[in-house]
Coordinates of C-alpha atoms in Angstrom, one line a residue:
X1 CA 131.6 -54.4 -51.6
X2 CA 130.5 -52.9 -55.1
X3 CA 133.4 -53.9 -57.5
X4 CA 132.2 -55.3 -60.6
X5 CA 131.9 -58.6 -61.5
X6 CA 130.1 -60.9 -63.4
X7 CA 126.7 -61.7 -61.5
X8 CA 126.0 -65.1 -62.7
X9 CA 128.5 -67.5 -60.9
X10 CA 126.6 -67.7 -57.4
X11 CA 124.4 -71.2 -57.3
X12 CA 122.7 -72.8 -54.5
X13 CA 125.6 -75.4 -54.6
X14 CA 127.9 -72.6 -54.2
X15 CA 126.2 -71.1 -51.2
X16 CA 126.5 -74.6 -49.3
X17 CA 129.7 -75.0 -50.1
X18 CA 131.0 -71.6 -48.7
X19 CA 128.5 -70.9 -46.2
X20 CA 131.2 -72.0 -43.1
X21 CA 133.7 -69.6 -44.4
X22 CA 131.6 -66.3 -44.9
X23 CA 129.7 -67.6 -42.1
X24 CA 131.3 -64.8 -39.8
X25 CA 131.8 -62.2 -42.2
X26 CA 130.8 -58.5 -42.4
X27 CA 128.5 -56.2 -44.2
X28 CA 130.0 -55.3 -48.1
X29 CA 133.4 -57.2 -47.9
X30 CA 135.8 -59.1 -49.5
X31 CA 137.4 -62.3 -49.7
X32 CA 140.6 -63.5 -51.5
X33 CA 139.6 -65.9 -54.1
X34 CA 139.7 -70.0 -53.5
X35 CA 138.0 -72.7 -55.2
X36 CA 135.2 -72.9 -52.3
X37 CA 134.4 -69.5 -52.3
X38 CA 135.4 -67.7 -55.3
X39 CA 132.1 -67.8 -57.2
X40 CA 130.3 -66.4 -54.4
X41 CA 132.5 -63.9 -53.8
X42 CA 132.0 -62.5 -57.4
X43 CA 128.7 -62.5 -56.6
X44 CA 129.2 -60.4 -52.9
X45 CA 131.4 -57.7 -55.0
X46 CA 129.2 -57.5 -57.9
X47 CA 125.9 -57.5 -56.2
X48 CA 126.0 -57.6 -52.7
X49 CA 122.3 -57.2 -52.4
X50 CA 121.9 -61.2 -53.9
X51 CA 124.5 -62.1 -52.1
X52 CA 122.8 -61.0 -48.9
X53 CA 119.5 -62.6 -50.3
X54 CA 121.1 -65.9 -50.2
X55 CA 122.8 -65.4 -46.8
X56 CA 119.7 -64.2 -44.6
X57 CA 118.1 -67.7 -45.1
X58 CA 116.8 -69.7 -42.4
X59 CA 115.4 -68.8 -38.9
X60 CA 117.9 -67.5 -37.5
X61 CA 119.1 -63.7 -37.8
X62 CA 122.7 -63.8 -38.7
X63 CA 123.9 -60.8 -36.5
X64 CA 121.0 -61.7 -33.9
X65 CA 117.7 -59.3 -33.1
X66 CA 119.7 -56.9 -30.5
X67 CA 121.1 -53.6 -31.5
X68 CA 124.7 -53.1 -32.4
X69 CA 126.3 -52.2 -28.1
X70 CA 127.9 -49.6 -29.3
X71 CA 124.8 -47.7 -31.4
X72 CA 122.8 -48.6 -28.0
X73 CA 124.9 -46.8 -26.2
X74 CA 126.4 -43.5 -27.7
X75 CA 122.8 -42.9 -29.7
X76 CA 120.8 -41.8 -27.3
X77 CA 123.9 -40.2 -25.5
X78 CA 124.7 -38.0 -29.0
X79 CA 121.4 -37.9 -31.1
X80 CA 118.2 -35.4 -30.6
X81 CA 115.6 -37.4 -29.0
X82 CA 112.9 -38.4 -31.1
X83 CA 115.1 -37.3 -34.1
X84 CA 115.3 -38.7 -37.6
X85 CA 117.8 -41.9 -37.6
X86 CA 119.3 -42.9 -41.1
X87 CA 120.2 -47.2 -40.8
X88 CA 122.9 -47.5 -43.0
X89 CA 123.0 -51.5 -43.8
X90 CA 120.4 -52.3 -41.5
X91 CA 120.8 -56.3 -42.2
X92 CA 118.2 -58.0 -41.2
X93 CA 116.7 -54.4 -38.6
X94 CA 118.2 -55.3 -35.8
X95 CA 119.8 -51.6 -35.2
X96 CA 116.8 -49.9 -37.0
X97 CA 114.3 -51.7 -35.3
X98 CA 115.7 -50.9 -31.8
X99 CA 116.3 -46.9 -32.9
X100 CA 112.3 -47.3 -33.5
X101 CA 111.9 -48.8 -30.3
X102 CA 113.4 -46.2 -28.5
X103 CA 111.4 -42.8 -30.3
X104 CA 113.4 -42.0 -33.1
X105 CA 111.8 -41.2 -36.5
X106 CA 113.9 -44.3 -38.2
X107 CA 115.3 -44.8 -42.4
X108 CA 116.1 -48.3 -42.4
X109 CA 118.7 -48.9 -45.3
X110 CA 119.1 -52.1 -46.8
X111 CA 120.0 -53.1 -50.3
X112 CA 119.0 -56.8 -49.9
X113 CA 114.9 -58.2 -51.0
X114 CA 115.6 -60.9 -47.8
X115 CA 117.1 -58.3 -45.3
X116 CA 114.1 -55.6 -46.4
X117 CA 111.7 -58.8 -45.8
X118 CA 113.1 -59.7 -42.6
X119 CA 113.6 -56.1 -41.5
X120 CA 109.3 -55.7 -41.3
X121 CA 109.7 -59.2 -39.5
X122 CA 111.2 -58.0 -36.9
X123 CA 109.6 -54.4 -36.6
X124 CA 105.9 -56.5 -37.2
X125 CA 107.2 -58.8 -34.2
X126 CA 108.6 -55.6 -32.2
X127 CA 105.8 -53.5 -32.6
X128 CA 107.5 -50.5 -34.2
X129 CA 107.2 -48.9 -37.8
X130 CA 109.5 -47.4 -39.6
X131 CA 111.0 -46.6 -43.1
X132 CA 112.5 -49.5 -45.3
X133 CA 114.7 -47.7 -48.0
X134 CA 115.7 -51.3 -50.5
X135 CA 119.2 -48.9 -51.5
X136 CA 122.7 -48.5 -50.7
X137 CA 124.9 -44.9 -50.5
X138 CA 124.9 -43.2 -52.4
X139 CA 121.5 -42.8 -52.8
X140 CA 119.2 -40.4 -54.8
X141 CA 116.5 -41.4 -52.2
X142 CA 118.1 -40.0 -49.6
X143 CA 117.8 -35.7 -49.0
X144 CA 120.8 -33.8 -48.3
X145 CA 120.7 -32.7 -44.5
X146 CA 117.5 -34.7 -43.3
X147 CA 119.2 -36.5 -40.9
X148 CA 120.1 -36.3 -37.2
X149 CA 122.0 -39.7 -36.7
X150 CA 123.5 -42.1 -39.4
X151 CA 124.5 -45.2 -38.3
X152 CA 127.7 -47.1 -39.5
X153 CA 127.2 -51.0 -37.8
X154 CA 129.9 -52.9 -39.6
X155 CA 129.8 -51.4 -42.9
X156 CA 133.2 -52.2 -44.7
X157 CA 133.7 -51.2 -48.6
X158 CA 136.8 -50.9 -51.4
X159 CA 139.1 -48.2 -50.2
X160 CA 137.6 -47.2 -53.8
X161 CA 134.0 -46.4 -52.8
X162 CA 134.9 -45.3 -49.0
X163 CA 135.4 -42.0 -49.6
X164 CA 132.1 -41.0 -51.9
X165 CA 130.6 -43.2 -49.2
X166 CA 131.5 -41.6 -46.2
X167 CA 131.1 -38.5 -47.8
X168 CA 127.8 -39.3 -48.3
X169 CA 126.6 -40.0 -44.9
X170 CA 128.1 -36.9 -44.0
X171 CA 125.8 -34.9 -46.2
X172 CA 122.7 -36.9 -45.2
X173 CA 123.3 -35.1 -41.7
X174 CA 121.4 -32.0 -40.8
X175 CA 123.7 -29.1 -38.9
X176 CA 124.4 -31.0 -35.2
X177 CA 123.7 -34.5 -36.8
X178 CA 126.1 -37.2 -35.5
X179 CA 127.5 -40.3 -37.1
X180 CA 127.8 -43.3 -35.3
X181 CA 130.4 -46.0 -36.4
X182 CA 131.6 -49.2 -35.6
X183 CA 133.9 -51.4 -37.9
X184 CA 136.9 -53.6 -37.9
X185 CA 140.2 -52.6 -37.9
X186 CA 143.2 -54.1 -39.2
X187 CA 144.3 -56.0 -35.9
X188 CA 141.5 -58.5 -36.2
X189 CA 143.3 -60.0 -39.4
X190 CA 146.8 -59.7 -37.5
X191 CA 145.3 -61.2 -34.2
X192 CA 143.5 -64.3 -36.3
X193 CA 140.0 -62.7 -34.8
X194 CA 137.1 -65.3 -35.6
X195 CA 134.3 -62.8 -34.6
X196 CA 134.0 -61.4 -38.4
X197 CA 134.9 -58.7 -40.6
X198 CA 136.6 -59.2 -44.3
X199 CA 139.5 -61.0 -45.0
X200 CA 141.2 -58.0 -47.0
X201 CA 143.4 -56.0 -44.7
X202 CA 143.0 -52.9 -47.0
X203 CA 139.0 -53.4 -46.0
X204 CA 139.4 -52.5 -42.4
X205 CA 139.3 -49.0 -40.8
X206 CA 142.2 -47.5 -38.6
X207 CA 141.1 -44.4 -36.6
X208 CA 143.4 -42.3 -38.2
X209 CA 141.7 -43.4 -41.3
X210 CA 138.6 -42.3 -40.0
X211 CA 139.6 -39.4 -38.8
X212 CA 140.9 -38.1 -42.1
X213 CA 137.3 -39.4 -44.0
X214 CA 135.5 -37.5 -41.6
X215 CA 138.1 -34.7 -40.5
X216 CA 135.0 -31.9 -41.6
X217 CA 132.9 -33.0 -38.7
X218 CA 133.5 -32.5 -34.9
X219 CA 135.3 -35.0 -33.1
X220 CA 133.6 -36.6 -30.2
X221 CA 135.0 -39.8 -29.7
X222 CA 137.6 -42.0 -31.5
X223 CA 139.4 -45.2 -30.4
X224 CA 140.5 -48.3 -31.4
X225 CA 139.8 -51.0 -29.1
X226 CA 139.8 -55.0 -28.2
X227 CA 135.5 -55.6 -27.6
X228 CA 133.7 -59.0 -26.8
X229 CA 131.1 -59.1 -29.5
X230 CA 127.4 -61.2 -29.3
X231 CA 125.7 -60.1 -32.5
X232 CA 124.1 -63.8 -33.3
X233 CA 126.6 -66.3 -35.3
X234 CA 127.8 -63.7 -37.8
X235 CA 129.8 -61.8 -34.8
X236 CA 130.6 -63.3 -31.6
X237 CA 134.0 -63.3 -29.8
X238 CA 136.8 -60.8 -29.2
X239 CA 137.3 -58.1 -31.9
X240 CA 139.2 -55.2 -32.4
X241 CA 137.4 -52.5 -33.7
X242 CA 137.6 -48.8 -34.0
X243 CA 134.4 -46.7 -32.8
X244 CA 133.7 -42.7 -33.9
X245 CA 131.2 -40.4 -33.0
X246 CA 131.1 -37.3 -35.0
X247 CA 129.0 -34.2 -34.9
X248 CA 128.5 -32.2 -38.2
X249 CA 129.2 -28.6 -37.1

Protein backbone atom coordinates (compact mmCIF):
# COMPACT_ATOMS: atom_id res chain seq x y z
CA UNK A 1 0.00 0.00 0.00
CA UNK A 2 1.14 3.75 0.04
CA UNK A 3 0.16 5.01 3.60
CA UNK A 4 2.85 6.84 5.20
CA UNK A 5 5.12 5.73 7.49
CA UNK A 6 8.46 6.06 8.69
CA UNK A 7 10.85 4.23 6.12
CA UNK A 8 13.63 3.42 8.37
CA UNK A 9 12.45 0.36 10.51
CA UNK A 10 12.93 -2.49 7.86
CA UNK A 11 16.54 -4.42 8.52
CA UNK A 12 17.82 -7.52 7.09
CA UNK A 13 17.01 -9.15 10.60
CA UNK A 14 13.56 -7.99 10.07
CA UNK A 15 13.09 -9.48 6.71
CA UNK A 16 14.17 -13.00 8.13
CA UNK A 17 12.15 -12.86 10.75
CA UNK A 18 8.90 -12.15 8.81
CA UNK A 19 9.58 -13.62 5.61
CA UNK A 20 7.19 -16.96 6.55
CA UNK A 21 4.33 -14.71 7.26
CA UNK A 22 4.30 -12.28 4.17
CA UNK A 23 5.58 -15.21 2.39
CA UNK A 24 2.12 -15.52 0.58
CA UNK A 25 1.08 -12.14 0.43
CA UNK A 26 -0.12 -9.77 -2.39
CA UNK A 27 1.00 -6.90 -4.39
CA UNK A 28 0.51 -3.27 -2.12
CA UNK A 29 -1.04 -4.75 1.09
CA UNK A 30 -1.35 -4.67 4.54
CA UNK A 31 -0.85 -6.43 7.57
CA UNK A 32 -2.10 -5.85 11.22
CA UNK A 33 0.81 -5.00 13.32
CA UNK A 34 2.74 -7.83 15.58
CA UNK A 35 6.12 -7.87 16.95
CA UNK A 36 7.45 -10.23 14.02
CA UNK A 37 6.24 -8.17 11.43
CA UNK A 38 5.42 -4.81 12.37
CA UNK A 39 8.65 -3.08 11.17
CA UNK A 40 8.39 -4.44 7.87
CA UNK A 41 5.10 -3.66 7.47
CA UNK A 42 5.89 0.12 8.02
CA UNK A 43 8.20 -0.31 5.56
CA UNK A 44 5.53 -2.21 2.79
CA UNK A 45 2.95 0.90 3.53
CA UNK A 46 5.48 3.60 3.40
CA UNK A 47 7.50 2.38 0.51
CA UNK A 48 6.39 -0.60 -1.00
CA UNK A 49 8.92 -0.32 -3.72
CA UNK A 50 11.91 -1.36 -0.81
CA UNK A 51 9.83 -3.46 0.50
CA UNK A 52 9.51 -5.40 -2.69
CA UNK A 53 13.36 -4.97 -3.17
CA UNK A 54 13.91 -7.03 -0.18
CA UNK A 55 11.27 -9.65 -1.05
CA UNK A 56 12.25 -10.57 -4.78
CA UNK A 57 15.63 -12.02 -3.32
CA UNK A 58 16.87 -15.26 -4.31
CA UNK A 59 16.30 -17.53 -7.33
CA UNK A 60 13.23 -18.10 -7.21
CA UNK A 61 10.32 -15.83 -8.74
CA UNK A 62 7.90 -15.37 -5.96
CA UNK A 63 4.59 -15.53 -8.06
CA UNK A 64 6.51 -17.99 -10.57
CA UNK A 65 7.51 -17.08 -14.59
CA UNK A 66 3.81 -17.97 -16.02
CA UNK A 67 1.31 -15.38 -16.66
CA UNK A 68 -1.48 -14.58 -14.31
CA UNK A 69 -4.59 -17.68 -15.92
CA UNK A 70 -6.88 -15.31 -15.97
CA UNK A 71 -4.87 -12.32 -18.00
CA UNK A 72 -3.89 -15.45 -20.30
CA UNK A 73 -7.03 -16.05 -20.96
CA UNK A 74 -9.55 -13.02 -21.35
CA UNK A 75 -6.45 -10.90 -23.06
CA UNK A 76 -6.28 -12.06 -26.16
CA UNK A 77 -10.11 -12.86 -26.05
CA UNK A 78 -10.79 -8.80 -25.23
CA UNK A 79 -7.60 -6.75 -26.33
CA UNK A 80 -6.70 -5.54 -30.16
CA UNK A 81 -4.15 -7.85 -31.31
CA UNK A 82 -0.79 -6.51 -31.41
CA UNK A 83 -2.09 -3.60 -29.26
CA UNK A 84 -0.42 -1.54 -26.58
CA UNK A 85 -0.60 -3.46 -23.00
CA UNK A 86 -0.10 -1.25 -19.79
CA UNK A 87 1.38 -3.99 -16.73
CA UNK A 88 0.20 -2.59 -13.77
CA UNK A 89 2.57 -4.23 -10.90
CA UNK A 90 4.31 -6.35 -13.12
CA UNK A 91 6.41 -8.13 -10.12
CA UNK A 92 9.00 -9.73 -11.12
CA UNK A 93 7.34 -9.68 -15.53
CA UNK A 94 5.81 -12.66 -15.36
CA UNK A 95 2.38 -11.14 -16.93
CA UNK A 96 4.37 -8.48 -18.99
CA UNK A 97 6.69 -10.76 -20.28
CA UNK A 98 4.09 -13.21 -21.62
CA UNK A 99 1.78 -10.10 -23.13
CA UNK A 100 5.33 -9.52 -25.11
CA UNK A 101 5.43 -13.03 -25.96
CA UNK A 102 2.29 -13.12 -27.47
CA UNK A 103 2.56 -9.54 -29.97
CA UNK A 104 1.46 -6.95 -27.90
CA UNK A 105 3.34 -3.56 -27.77
CA UNK A 106 3.92 -4.08 -23.74
CA UNK A 107 4.42 -1.07 -20.54
CA UNK A 108 5.76 -3.05 -17.87
CA UNK A 109 4.98 -1.20 -14.52
CA UNK A 110 6.91 -1.81 -11.56
CA UNK A 111 7.87 0.41 -8.69
CA UNK A 112 10.44 -1.94 -7.24
CA UNK A 113 14.75 -1.58 -8.46
CA UNK A 114 14.73 -5.78 -7.84
CA UNK A 115 11.29 -6.42 -9.67
CA UNK A 116 12.47 -3.84 -12.73
CA UNK A 117 15.96 -5.96 -12.54
CA UNK A 118 14.29 -9.26 -12.62
CA UNK A 119 11.63 -8.10 -15.13
CA UNK A 120 14.72 -7.76 -18.10
CA UNK A 121 15.77 -11.25 -16.57
CA UNK A 122 13.08 -12.79 -17.60
CA UNK A 123 12.26 -10.90 -20.98
CA UNK A 124 16.44 -11.39 -21.67
CA UNK A 125 15.78 -15.18 -20.93
CA UNK A 126 12.25 -15.09 -22.92
CA UNK A 127 13.47 -13.36 -25.82
CA UNK A 128 10.98 -10.49 -25.83
CA UNK A 129 11.52 -6.65 -25.32
CA UNK A 130 9.48 -4.43 -23.84
CA UNK A 131 8.96 -1.27 -21.75
CA UNK A 132 10.07 -1.16 -17.97
CA UNK A 133 8.27 1.92 -16.48
CA UNK A 134 10.28 1.85 -12.44
CA UNK A 135 6.51 3.81 -11.21
CA UNK A 136 3.41 3.18 -9.63
CA UNK A 137 -0.39 4.96 -10.57
CA UNK A 138 -0.70 7.42 -10.72
CA UNK A 139 1.79 8.24 -12.93
CA UNK A 140 2.96 11.42 -14.87
CA UNK A 141 4.78 8.86 -17.24
CA UNK A 142 1.91 7.37 -18.30
CA UNK A 143 -0.37 9.36 -21.46
CA UNK A 144 -3.93 9.71 -20.98
CA UNK A 145 -5.70 7.22 -23.61
CA UNK A 146 -2.47 5.32 -24.97
CA UNK A 147 -3.59 2.23 -23.88
CA UNK A 148 -5.56 -0.79 -25.17
CA UNK A 149 -5.33 -3.25 -22.18
CA UNK A 150 -4.41 -2.49 -18.49
CA UNK A 151 -3.74 -5.23 -16.44
CA UNK A 152 -4.86 -5.52 -12.77
CA UNK A 153 -2.95 -9.12 -11.46
CA UNK A 154 -3.38 -8.91 -7.72
CA UNK A 155 -3.08 -5.34 -7.10
CA UNK A 156 -4.61 -4.50 -3.63
CA UNK A 157 -4.34 -0.77 -2.06
CA UNK A 158 -6.00 1.50 1.02
CA UNK A 159 -9.73 1.85 0.25
CA UNK A 160 -7.95 5.53 0.38
CA UNK A 161 -5.91 5.42 -2.86
CA UNK A 162 -8.38 2.89 -4.80
CA UNK A 163 -10.41 5.21 -6.23
CA UNK A 164 -7.71 7.83 -7.83
CA UNK A 165 -6.13 4.47 -8.68
CA UNK A 166 -8.62 2.87 -10.54
CA UNK A 167 -9.51 5.95 -11.92
CA UNK A 168 -6.39 6.14 -13.27
CA UNK A 169 -6.14 2.98 -15.16
CA UNK A 170 -9.25 3.93 -16.59
CA UNK A 171 -7.83 7.05 -18.20
CA UNK A 172 -4.69 5.24 -19.40
CA UNK A 173 -7.26 3.43 -21.84
CA UNK A 174 -7.83 4.54 -25.34
CA UNK A 175 -11.76 4.50 -26.60
CA UNK A 176 -12.42 0.29 -26.71
CA UNK A 177 -9.51 -0.28 -24.24
CA UNK A 178 -10.22 -3.10 -21.73
CA UNK A 179 -9.18 -3.55 -18.15
CA UNK A 180 -8.33 -6.85 -17.00
CA UNK A 181 -8.55 -7.66 -13.14
CA UNK A 182 -7.95 -10.19 -10.88
CA UNK A 183 -7.77 -9.64 -6.92
CA UNK A 184 -8.95 -11.12 -3.65
CA UNK A 185 -12.03 -10.78 -2.21
CA UNK A 186 -13.15 -10.72 1.15
CA UNK A 187 -13.97 -14.64 1.47
CA UNK A 188 -10.39 -15.61 1.44
CA UNK A 189 -9.95 -14.00 5.00
CA UNK A 190 -13.41 -15.58 6.12
CA UNK A 191 -12.51 -19.00 4.52
CA UNK A 192 -8.71 -18.95 6.29
CA UNK A 193 -7.42 -19.06 2.38
CA UNK A 194 -3.47 -19.72 2.53
CA UNK A 195 -3.01 -18.90 -1.23
CA UNK A 196 -2.29 -14.92 -0.50
CA UNK A 197 -3.72 -11.65 -0.55
CA UNK A 198 -3.65 -9.02 2.64
CA UNK A 199 -4.66 -9.71 5.91
CA UNK A 200 -7.05 -6.45 6.05
CA UNK A 201 -10.55 -7.33 5.08
CA UNK A 202 -11.20 -3.71 4.06
CA UNK A 203 -8.10 -4.53 1.37
CA UNK A 204 -10.05 -6.96 -0.63
CA UNK A 205 -12.46 -6.29 -3.67
CA UNK A 206 -16.16 -7.45 -3.77
CA UNK A 207 -17.63 -7.25 -7.41
CA UNK A 208 -20.06 -4.82 -6.43
CA UNK A 209 -17.15 -2.86 -5.33
CA UNK A 210 -15.79 -3.10 -8.59
CA UNK A 211 -18.55 -2.47 -10.35
CA UNK A 212 -19.19 0.92 -8.69
CA UNK A 213 -15.03 1.94 -9.23
CA UNK A 214 -15.44 1.14 -12.74
CA UNK A 215 -19.39 1.71 -13.36
CA UNK A 216 -18.12 4.32 -16.48
CA UNK A 217 -16.83 1.55 -18.55
CA UNK A 218 -18.78 -1.34 -20.25
CA UNK A 219 -19.33 -4.41 -18.46
CA UNK A 220 -18.11 -7.55 -19.91
CA UNK A 221 -17.62 -9.84 -17.32
CA UNK A 222 -17.82 -9.77 -13.45
CA UNK A 223 -17.80 -12.66 -10.87
CA UNK A 224 -16.66 -13.66 -7.83
CA UNK A 225 -15.38 -17.05 -7.65
CA UNK A 226 -13.48 -20.05 -5.60
CA UNK A 227 -10.06 -20.64 -8.22
CA UNK A 228 -7.05 -23.06 -7.71
CA UNK A 229 -4.11 -20.76 -7.96
CA UNK A 230 -0.22 -21.87 -9.09
CA UNK A 231 1.57 -18.51 -9.31
CA UNK A 232 5.14 -19.87 -7.61
CA UNK A 233 5.16 -19.78 -3.61
CA UNK A 234 3.55 -16.40 -3.24
CA UNK A 235 0.08 -17.84 -4.58
CA UNK A 236 -0.80 -21.42 -4.68
CA UNK A 237 -4.03 -23.13 -3.39
CA UNK A 238 -7.74 -22.33 -3.46
CA UNK A 239 -8.76 -18.59 -3.52
CA UNK A 240 -11.59 -16.73 -3.92
CA UNK A 241 -11.30 -14.01 -6.02
CA UNK A 242 -13.30 -11.64 -8.06
CA UNK A 243 -12.41 -11.21 -11.90
CA UNK A 244 -13.64 -8.05 -14.33
CA UNK A 245 -13.26 -7.25 -17.69
CA UNK A 246 -14.25 -3.89 -18.75
CA UNK A 247 -14.38 -2.06 -22.04
CA UNK A 248 -14.01 1.84 -22.05
CA UNK A 249 -16.81 2.97 -24.30
Amino acid sequence: SKVLATHSLCTPSSVSSAESTLHSIGRFMSLPPSPAVGSLVAVAESAPARFWDQMFTGDVYRYGKEPNAFVAEQLPAHALQGGRVLCVGDGEGRNGVWCASQGFDTVAMEPSSAGVARIRLLAAEKGVTLTVLQDLMPSSQVTPGSFDAVLLSFIHVPPSARPAFHAACVAALKPGGVIVLEAFTPAQIHNSRKSGGPAAVDMMFTADLLAADFAALELVLLAEQTVVLSEGPGHSGDADVVRLVSRKR
